mmCIF file of C-alpha atoms in Angstrom:
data_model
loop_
_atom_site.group_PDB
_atom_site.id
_atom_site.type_symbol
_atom_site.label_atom_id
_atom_site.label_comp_id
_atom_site.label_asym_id
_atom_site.label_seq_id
_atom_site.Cartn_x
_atom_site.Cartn_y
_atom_site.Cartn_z
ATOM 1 C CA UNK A 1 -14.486 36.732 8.961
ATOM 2 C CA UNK A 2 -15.893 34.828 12.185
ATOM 3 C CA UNK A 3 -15.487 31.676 10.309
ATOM 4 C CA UNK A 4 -11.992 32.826 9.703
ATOM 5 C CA UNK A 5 -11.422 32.340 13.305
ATOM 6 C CA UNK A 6 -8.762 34.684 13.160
ATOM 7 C CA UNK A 7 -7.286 35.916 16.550
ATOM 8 C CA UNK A 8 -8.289 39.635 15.816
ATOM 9 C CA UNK A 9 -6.580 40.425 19.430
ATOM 10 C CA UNK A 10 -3.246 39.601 18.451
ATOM 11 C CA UNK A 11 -3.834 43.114 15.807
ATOM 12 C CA UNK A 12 -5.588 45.328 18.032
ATOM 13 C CA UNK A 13 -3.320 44.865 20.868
ATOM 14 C CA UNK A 14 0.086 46.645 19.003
ATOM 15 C CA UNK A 15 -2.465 49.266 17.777
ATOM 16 C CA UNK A 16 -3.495 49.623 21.445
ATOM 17 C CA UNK A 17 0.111 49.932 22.382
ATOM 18 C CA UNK A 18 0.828 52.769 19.919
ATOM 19 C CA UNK A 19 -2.211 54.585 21.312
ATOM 20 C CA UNK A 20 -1.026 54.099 24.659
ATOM 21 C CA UNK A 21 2.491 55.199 23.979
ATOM 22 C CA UNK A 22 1.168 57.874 21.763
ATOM 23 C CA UNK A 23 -0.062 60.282 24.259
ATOM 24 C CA UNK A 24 2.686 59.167 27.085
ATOM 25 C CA UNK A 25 5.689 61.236 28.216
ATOM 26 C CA UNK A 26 7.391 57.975 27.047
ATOM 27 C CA UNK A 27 6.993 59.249 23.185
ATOM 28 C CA UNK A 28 9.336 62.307 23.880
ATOM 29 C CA UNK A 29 11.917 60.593 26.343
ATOM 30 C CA UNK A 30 12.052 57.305 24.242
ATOM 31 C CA UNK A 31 11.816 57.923 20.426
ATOM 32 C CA UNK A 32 13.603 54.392 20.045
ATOM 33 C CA UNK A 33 10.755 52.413 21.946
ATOM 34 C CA UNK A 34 7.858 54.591 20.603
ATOM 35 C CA UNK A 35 9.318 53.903 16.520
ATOM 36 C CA UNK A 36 9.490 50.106 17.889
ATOM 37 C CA UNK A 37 5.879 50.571 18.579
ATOM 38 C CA UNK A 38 4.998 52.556 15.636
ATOM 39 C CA UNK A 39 6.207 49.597 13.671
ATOM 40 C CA UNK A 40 3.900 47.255 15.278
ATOM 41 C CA UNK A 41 0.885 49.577 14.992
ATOM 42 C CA UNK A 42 1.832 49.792 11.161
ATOM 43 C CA UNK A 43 2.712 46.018 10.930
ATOM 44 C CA UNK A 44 -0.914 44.769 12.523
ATOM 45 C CA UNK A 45 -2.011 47.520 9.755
ATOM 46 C CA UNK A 46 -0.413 45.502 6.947
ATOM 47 C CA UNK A 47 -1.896 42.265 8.055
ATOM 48 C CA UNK A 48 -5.519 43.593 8.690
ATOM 49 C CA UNK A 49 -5.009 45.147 4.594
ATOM 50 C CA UNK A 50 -3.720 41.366 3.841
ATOM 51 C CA UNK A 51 -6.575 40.454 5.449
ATOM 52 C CA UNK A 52 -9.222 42.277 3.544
ATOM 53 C CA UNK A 53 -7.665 41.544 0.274
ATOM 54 C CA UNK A 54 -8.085 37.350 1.036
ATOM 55 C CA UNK A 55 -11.967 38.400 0.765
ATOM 56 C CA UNK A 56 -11.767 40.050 -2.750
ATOM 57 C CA UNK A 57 -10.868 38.650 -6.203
ATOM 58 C CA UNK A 58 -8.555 41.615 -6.772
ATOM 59 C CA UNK A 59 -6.292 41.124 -10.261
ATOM 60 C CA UNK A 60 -3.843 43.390 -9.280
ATOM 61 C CA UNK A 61 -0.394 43.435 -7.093
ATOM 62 C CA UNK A 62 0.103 45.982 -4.231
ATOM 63 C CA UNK A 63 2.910 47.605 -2.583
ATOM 64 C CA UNK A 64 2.516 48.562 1.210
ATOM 65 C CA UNK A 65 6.340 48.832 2.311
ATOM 66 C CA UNK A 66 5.829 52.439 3.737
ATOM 67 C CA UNK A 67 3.772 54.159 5.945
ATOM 68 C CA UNK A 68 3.737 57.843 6.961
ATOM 69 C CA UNK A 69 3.221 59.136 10.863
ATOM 70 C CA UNK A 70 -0.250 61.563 10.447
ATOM 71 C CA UNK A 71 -1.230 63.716 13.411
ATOM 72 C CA UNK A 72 -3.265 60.821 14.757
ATOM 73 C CA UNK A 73 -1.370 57.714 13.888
ATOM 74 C CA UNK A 74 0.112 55.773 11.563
ATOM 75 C CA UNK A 75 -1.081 55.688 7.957
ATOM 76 C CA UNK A 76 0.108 52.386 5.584
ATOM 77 C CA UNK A 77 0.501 53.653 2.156
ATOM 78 C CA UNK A 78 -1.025 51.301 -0.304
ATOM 79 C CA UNK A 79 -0.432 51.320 -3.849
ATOM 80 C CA UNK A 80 -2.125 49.474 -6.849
ATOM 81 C CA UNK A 81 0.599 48.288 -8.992
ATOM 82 C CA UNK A 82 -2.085 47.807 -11.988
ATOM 83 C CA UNK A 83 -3.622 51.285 -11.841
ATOM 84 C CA UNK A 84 -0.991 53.389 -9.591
ATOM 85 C CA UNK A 85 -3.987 54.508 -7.433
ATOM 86 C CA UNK A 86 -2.881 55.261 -3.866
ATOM 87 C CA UNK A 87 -4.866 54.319 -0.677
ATOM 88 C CA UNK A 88 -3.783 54.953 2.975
ATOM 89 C CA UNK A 89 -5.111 52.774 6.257
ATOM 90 C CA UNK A 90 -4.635 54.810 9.233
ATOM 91 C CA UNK A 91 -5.599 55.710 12.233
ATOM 92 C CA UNK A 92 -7.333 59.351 13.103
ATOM 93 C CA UNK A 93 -9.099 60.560 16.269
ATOM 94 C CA UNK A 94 -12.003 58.170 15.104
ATOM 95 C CA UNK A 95 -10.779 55.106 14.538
ATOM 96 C CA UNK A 96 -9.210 53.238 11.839
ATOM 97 C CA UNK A 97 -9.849 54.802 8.473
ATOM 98 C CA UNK A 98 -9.187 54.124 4.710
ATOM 99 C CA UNK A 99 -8.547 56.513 2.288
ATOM 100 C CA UNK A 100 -7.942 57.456 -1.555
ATOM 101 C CA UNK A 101 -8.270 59.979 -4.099
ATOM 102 C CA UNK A 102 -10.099 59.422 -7.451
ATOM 103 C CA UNK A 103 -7.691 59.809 -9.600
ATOM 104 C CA UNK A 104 -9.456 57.265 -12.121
ATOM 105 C CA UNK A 105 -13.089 58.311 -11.339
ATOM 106 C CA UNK A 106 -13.992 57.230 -14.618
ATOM 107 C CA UNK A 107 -13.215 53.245 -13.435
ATOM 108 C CA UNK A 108 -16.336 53.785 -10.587
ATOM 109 C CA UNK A 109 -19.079 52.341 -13.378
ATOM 110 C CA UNK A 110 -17.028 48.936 -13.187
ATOM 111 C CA UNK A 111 -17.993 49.215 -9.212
ATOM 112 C CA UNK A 112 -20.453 46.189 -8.554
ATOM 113 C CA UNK A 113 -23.685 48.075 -6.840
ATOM 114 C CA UNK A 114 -23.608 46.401 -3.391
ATOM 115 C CA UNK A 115 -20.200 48.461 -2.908
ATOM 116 C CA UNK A 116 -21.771 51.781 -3.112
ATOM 117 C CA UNK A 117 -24.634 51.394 -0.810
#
């Protein structure tokens, strides 16, 4: 990703914001400029997905047009169009997080090795 020489700022920064505004007195008086932020945070989430999937050879198509506000943060809510298996990229208390259920457990043999260690 280094050689990518991506500016990683440019998506930490509207995560930052939501943070910020997250916590502030702002959020209750100002739903119209906290959603504006939301969408940012949830935006820079998109591209740092897009991101990840431009290092995989993934032969599938994904929709990530909605998100859902969790207790924490934002969560993007990814779906694979191939399999219908949903993930979510969010932030928690933590950090950023991804998430999914194993609905298709039975697909985890075709998992190359170096994924599950």
């Amino acid at each position: 990703m280094k050689k990518q020489k991506k500016n990683f700022d440019s998506l930490i920064e509207p995560i930052n914001n939501y943070l910020e505004s997250y916590h502030a007195e702002q959020r209750i008086t100002n739903t119209e400029a906290h959603y504006s932020k939301t969408l940012d945070c949830v935006n820079a989430l998109a591209q740092i997905f897009e991101e990840c999937l431009s290092y995989g050879n993934f032969k599938d198509e994904w929709d990530y047009d909605k998100f859902y506000e969790f207790l924490y943060g934002p969560e993007l809510i990814i779906t694979s169009i191939k399999t219908n298996c949903g993930y979510k990229l969010g932030l928690n208390d933590k950090g950023l997080y991804l998430s999914m259920h194993l609905h298709y457990s039975e697909n985890l043999r075709y998992i190359d090795d170096w994924i599950c260690k």
